[in-house]
mmCIF file of C-alpha atoms in Angstrom:
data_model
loop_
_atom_site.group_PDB
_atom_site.id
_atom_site.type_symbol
_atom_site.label_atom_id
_atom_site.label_comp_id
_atom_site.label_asym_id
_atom_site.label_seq_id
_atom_site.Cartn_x
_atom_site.Cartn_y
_atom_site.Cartn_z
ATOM 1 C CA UNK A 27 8.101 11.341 -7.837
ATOM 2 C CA UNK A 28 9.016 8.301 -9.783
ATOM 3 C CA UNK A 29 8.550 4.965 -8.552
ATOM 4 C CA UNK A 30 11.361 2.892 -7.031
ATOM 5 C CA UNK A 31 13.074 0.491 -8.699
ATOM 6 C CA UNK A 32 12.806 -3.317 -8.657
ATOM 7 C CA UNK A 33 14.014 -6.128 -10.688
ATOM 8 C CA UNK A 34 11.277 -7.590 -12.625
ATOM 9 C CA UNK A 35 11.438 -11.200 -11.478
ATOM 10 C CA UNK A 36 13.723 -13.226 -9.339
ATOM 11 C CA UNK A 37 13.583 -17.177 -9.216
ATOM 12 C CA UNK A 38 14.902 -19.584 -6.694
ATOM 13 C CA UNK A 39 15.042 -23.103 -5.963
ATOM 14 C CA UNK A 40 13.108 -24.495 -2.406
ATOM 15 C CA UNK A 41 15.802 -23.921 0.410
ATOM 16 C CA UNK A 42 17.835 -21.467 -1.339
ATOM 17 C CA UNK A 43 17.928 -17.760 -0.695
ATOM 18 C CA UNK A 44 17.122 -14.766 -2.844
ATOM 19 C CA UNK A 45 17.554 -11.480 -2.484
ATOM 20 C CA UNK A 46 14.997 -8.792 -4.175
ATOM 21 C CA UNK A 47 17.076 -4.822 -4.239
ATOM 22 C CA UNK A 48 15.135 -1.805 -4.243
ATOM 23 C CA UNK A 49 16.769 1.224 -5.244
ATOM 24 C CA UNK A 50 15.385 4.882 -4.945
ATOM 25 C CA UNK A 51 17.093 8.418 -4.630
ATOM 26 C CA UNK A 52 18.379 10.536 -1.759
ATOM 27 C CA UNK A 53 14.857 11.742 -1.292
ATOM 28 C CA UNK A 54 13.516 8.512 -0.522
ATOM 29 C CA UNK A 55 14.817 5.373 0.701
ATOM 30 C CA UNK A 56 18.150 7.184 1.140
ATOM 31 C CA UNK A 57 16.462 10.086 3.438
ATOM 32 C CA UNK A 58 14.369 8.179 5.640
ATOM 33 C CA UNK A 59 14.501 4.902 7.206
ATOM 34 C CA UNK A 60 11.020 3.975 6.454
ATOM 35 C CA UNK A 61 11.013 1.446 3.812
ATOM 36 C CA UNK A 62 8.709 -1.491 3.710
ATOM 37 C CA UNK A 63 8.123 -4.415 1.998
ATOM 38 C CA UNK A 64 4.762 -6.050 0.595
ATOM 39 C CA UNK A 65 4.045 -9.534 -0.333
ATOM 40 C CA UNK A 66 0.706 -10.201 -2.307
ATOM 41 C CA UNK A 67 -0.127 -13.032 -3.970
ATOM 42 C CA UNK A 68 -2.518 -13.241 -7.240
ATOM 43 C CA UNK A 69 -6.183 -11.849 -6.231
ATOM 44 C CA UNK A 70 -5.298 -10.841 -2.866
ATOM 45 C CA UNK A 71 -4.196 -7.816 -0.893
ATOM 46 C CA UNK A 72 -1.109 -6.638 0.057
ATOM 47 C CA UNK A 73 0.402 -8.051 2.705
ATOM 48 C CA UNK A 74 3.267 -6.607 4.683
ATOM 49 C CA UNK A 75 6.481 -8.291 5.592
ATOM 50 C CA UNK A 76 8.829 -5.762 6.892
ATOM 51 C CA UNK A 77 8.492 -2.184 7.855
ATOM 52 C CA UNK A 78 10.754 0.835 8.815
ATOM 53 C CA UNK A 79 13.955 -1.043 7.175
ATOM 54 C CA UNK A 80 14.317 -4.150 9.044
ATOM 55 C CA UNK A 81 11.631 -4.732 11.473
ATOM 56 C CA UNK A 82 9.163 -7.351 11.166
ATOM 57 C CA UNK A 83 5.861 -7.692 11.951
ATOM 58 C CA UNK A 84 4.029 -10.321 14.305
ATOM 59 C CA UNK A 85 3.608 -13.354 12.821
ATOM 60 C CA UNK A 86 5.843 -13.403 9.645
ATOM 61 C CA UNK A 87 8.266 -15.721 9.455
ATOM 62 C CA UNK A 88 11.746 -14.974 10.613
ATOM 63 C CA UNK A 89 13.016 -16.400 7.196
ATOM 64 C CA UNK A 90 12.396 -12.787 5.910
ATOM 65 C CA UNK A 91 15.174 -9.932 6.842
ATOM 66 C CA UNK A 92 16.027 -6.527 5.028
ATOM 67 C CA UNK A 93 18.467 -3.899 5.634
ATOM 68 C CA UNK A 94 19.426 -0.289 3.970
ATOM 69 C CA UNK A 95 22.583 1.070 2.285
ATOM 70 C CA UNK A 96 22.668 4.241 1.036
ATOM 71 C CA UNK A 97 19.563 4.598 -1.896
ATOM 72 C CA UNK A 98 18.958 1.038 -1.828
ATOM 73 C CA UNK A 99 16.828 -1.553 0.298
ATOM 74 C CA UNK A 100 17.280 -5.318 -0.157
ATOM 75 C CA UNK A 101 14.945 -8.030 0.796
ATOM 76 C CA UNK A 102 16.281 -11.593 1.449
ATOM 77 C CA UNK A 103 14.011 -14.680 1.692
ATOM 78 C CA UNK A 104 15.818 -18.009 3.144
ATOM 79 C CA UNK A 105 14.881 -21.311 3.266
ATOM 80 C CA UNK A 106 13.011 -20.406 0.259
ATOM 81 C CA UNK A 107 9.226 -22.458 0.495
ATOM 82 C CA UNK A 108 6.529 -23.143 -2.285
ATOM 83 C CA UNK A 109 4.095 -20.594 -0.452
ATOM 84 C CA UNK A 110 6.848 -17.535 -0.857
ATOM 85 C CA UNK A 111 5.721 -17.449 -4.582
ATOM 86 C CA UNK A 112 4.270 -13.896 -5.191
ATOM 87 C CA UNK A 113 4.511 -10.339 -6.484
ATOM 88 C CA UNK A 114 6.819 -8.034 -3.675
ATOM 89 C CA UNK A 115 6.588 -4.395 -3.665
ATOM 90 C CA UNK A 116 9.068 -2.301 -1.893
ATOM 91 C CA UNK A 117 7.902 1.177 -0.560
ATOM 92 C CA UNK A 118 9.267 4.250 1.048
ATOM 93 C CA UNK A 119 8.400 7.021 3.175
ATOM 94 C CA UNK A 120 8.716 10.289 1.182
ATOM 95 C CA UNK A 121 8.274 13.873 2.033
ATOM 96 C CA UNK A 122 4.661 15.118 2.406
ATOM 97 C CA UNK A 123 3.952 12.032 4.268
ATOM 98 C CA UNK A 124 3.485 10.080 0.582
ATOM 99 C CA UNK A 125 4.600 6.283 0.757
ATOM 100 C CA UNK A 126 6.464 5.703 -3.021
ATOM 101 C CA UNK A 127 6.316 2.016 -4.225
ATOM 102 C CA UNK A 128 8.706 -0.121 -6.185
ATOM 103 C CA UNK A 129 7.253 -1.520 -9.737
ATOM 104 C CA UNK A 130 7.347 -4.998 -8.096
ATOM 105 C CA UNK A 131 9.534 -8.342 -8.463
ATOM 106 C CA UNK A 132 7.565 -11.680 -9.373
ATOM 107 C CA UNK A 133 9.401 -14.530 -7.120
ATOM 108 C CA UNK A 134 9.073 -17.876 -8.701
ATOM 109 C CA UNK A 135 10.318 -20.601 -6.776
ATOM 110 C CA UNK A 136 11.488 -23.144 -9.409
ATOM 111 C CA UNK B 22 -9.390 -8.030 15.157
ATOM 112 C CA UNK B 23 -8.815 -5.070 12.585
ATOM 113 C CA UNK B 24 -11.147 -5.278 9.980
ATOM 114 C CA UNK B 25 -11.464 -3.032 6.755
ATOM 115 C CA UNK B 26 -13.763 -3.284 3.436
ATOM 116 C CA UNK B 27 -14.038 -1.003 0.874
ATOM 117 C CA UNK B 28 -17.454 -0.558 -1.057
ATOM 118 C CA UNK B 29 -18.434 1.666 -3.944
ATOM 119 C CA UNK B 30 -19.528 1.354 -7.310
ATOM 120 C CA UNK B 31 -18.129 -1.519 -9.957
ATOM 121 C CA UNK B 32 -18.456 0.533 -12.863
ATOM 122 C CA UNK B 33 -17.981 4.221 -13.474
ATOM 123 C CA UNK B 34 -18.879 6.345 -16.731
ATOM 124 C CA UNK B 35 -15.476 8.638 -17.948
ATOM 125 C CA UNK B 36 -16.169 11.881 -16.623
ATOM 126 C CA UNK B 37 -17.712 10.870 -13.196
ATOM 127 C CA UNK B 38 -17.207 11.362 -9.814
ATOM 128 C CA UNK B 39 -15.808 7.944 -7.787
ATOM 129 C CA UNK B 40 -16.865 7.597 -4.408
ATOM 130 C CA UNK B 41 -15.389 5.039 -2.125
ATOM 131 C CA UNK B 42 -16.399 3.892 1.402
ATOM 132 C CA UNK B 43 -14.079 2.282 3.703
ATOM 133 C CA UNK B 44 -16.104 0.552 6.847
ATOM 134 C CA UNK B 45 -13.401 -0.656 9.533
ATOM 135 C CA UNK B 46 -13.907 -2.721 12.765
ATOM 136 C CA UNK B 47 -11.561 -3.551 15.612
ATOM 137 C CA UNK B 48 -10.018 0.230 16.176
ATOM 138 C CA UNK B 49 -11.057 3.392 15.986
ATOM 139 C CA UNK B 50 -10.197 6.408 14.102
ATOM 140 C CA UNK B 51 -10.384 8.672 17.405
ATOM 141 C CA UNK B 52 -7.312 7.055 18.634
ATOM 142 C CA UNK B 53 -4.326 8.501 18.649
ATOM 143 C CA UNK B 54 -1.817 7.949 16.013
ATOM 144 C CA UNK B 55 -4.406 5.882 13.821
ATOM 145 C CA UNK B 56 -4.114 6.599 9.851
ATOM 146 C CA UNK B 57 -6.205 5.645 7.370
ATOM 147 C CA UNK B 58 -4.540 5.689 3.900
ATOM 148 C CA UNK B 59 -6.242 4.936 0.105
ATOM 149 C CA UNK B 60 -3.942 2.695 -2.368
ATOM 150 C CA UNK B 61 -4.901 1.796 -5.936
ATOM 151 C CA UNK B 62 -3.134 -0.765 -7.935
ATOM 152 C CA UNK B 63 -3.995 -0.913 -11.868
ATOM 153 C CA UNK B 64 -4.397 -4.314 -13.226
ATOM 154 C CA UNK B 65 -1.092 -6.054 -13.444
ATOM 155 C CA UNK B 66 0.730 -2.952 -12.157
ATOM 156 C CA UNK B 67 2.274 -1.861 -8.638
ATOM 157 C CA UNK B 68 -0.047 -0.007 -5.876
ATOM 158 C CA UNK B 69 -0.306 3.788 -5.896
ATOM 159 C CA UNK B 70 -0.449 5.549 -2.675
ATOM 160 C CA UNK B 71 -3.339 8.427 -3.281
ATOM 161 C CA UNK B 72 -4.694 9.941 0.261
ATOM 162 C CA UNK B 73 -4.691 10.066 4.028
ATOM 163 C CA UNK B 74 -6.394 11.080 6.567
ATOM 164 C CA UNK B 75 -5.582 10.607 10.591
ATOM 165 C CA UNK B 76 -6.708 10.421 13.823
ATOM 166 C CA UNK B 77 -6.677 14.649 14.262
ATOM 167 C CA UNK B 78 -8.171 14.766 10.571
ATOM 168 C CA UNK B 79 -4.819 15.828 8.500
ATOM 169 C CA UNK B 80 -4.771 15.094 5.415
ATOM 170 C CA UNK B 81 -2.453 13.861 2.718
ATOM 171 C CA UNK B 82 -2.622 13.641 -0.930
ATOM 172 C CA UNK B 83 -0.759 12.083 -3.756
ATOM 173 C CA UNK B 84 0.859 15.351 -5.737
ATOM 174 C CA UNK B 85 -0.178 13.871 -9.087
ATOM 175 C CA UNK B 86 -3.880 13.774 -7.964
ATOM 176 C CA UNK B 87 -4.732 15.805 -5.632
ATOM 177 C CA UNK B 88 -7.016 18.195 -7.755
ATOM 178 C CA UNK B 89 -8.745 15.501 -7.908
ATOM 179 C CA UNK B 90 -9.075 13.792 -4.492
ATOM 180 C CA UNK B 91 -11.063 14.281 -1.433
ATOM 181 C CA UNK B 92 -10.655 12.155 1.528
ATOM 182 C CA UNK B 93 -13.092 12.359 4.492
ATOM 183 C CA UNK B 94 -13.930 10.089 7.741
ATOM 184 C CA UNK B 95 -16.996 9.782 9.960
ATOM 185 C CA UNK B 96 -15.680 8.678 13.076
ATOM 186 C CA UNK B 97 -19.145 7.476 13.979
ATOM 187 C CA UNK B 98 -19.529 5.041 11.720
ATOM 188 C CA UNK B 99 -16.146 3.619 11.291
ATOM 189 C CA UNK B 100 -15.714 5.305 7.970
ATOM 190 C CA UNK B 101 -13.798 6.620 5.434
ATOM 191 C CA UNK B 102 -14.215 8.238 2.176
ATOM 192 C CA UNK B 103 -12.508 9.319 -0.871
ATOM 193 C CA UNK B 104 -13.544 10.519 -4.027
ATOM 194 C CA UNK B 105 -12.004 10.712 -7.319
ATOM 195 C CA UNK B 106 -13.342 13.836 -9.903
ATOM 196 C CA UNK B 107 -13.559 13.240 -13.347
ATOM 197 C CA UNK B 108 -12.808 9.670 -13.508
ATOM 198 C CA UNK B 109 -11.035 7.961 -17.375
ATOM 199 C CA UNK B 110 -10.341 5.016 -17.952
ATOM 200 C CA UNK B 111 -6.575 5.070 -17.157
ATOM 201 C CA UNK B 112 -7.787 5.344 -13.414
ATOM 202 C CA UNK B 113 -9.233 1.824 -13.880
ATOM 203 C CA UNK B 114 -7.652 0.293 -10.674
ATOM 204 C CA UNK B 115 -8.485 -2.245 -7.658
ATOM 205 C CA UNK B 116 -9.226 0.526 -4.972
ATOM 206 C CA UNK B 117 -7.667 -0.271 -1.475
ATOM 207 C CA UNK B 118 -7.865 1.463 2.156
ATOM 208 C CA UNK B 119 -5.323 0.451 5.074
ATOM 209 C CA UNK B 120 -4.809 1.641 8.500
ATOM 210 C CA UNK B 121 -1.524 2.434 10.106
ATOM 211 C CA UNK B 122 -0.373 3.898 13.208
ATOM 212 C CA UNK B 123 2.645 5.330 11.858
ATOM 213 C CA UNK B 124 2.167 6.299 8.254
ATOM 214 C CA UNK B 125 5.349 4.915 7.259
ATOM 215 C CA UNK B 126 4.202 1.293 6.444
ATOM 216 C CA UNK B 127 0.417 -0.014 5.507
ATOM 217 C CA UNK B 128 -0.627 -2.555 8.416
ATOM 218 C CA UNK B 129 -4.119 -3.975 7.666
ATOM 219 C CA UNK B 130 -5.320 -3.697 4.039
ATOM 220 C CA UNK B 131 -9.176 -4.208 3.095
ATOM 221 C CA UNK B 132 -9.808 -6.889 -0.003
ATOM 222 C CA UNK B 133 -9.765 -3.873 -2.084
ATOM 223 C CA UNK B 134 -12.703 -3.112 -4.669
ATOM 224 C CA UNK B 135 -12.248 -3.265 -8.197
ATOM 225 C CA UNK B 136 -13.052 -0.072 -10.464
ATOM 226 C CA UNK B 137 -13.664 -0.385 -13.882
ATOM 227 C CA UNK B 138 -14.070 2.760 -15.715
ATOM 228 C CA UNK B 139 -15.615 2.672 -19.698
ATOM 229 C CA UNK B 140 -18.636 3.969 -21.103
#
């Protein structure tokens, strides 16, 4: 299985919006709705942000939404703040119960 | 309060065999539904899912490695275990468990022990 695809880096100015896509293959993010998004920041551990598509867990901020088309997942930040600058790694449920990741996208917030 | 650090050696000769603890807190691994997966992420480079093991002790590997991956849990002492056969350097990596209670995401993730293997 090859990984899923990310853009390398994405940049955005404080208060702006940004949007990091995620593609895969019918296999992956295109068979299941099970894709989930990490946010980890230099030295530290994952952290995640969204899981099965959309869905957000307690405690992170509302400024982060996703959603699914097709073979691709997309990951929008708004109100973009200082502390959102960090490494984000897509991943997908796969058959055999193996989660696939994305190569990561650095966000720099300019 | 979940919990979850992983211990093990900081070095590793090429050729060895990696061995990996993962002590949790706050749940336990009799529960239903709880999953308890091993990640490694290469310096500079995106994770790699490698093993699970759940709550009714089936197990998962990553297709790639799985010749050379065990993963095991002692329910008594809140651990896990994986180890990693004939270890090179390309499989220098920070070394991460999670728990989950799906599987489909990675909830809690231990600070992750780093791995360098070299002779």
């Amino acid at each position: 299985q090859s990984a899923l695809t990310q853009p390398a880096s994405v940049s955005g100015s404080p208060g702006q919006s940004i949007t990091i896509s995620c593609t895969g293959t019918s296999g992956d993010i295109g068979a299941y709705n099970y894709v989930s998004w990490y946010q980890q920041h230099p030295g530290k551990a994952p952290k995640v942000m969204i899981f099965d598509v959309n869905n957000r867990p307690s405690g992170v901020s509302n400024r982060f939404s996703a959603s699914k088309s097709g073979n691709t997942a997309s990951l929008t930040i708004s109100g973009l703040q200082a502390e959102d600058e960090a490494e984000y790694y897509c991943s997908s449920y796969t058959s055999g119960s193996i989660l696939l990741f994305g190569g990561g996208t650095k966000l720099t917030v300019l | 309060q979940v919990t979850l650090k992983e211990s093990g050696p900081a070095l590793v000769r090429p050729t060895q065999t990696l061995t990996l603890t993962c002590t949790f807190s706050g749940f336990s691994l009799t529960t239903t539904g709880v999953r308890m997966t091993w990640i490694r992420q290469p310096p500079g480079k995106a994770p790699e899912w490698l093993a699970r093991v759940d709550w009714d002790n089936d197990k998962f590997y990553s297709t790639s490695l799985k010749t050379r991956l065990t993963v095991s849990k002692d329910t008594s002492k809140n651990q896990v275990v994986l180890t990693m056969t004939n270890m090179g350097p390309v499989d220098t990596a920070t070394y991460y468990c999670a728990q989950s209670m799906t599987g489909r995401s990675l909830d809690y993730w231990g600070q992750g022990i780093l791995v360098t293997v070299s002779s």
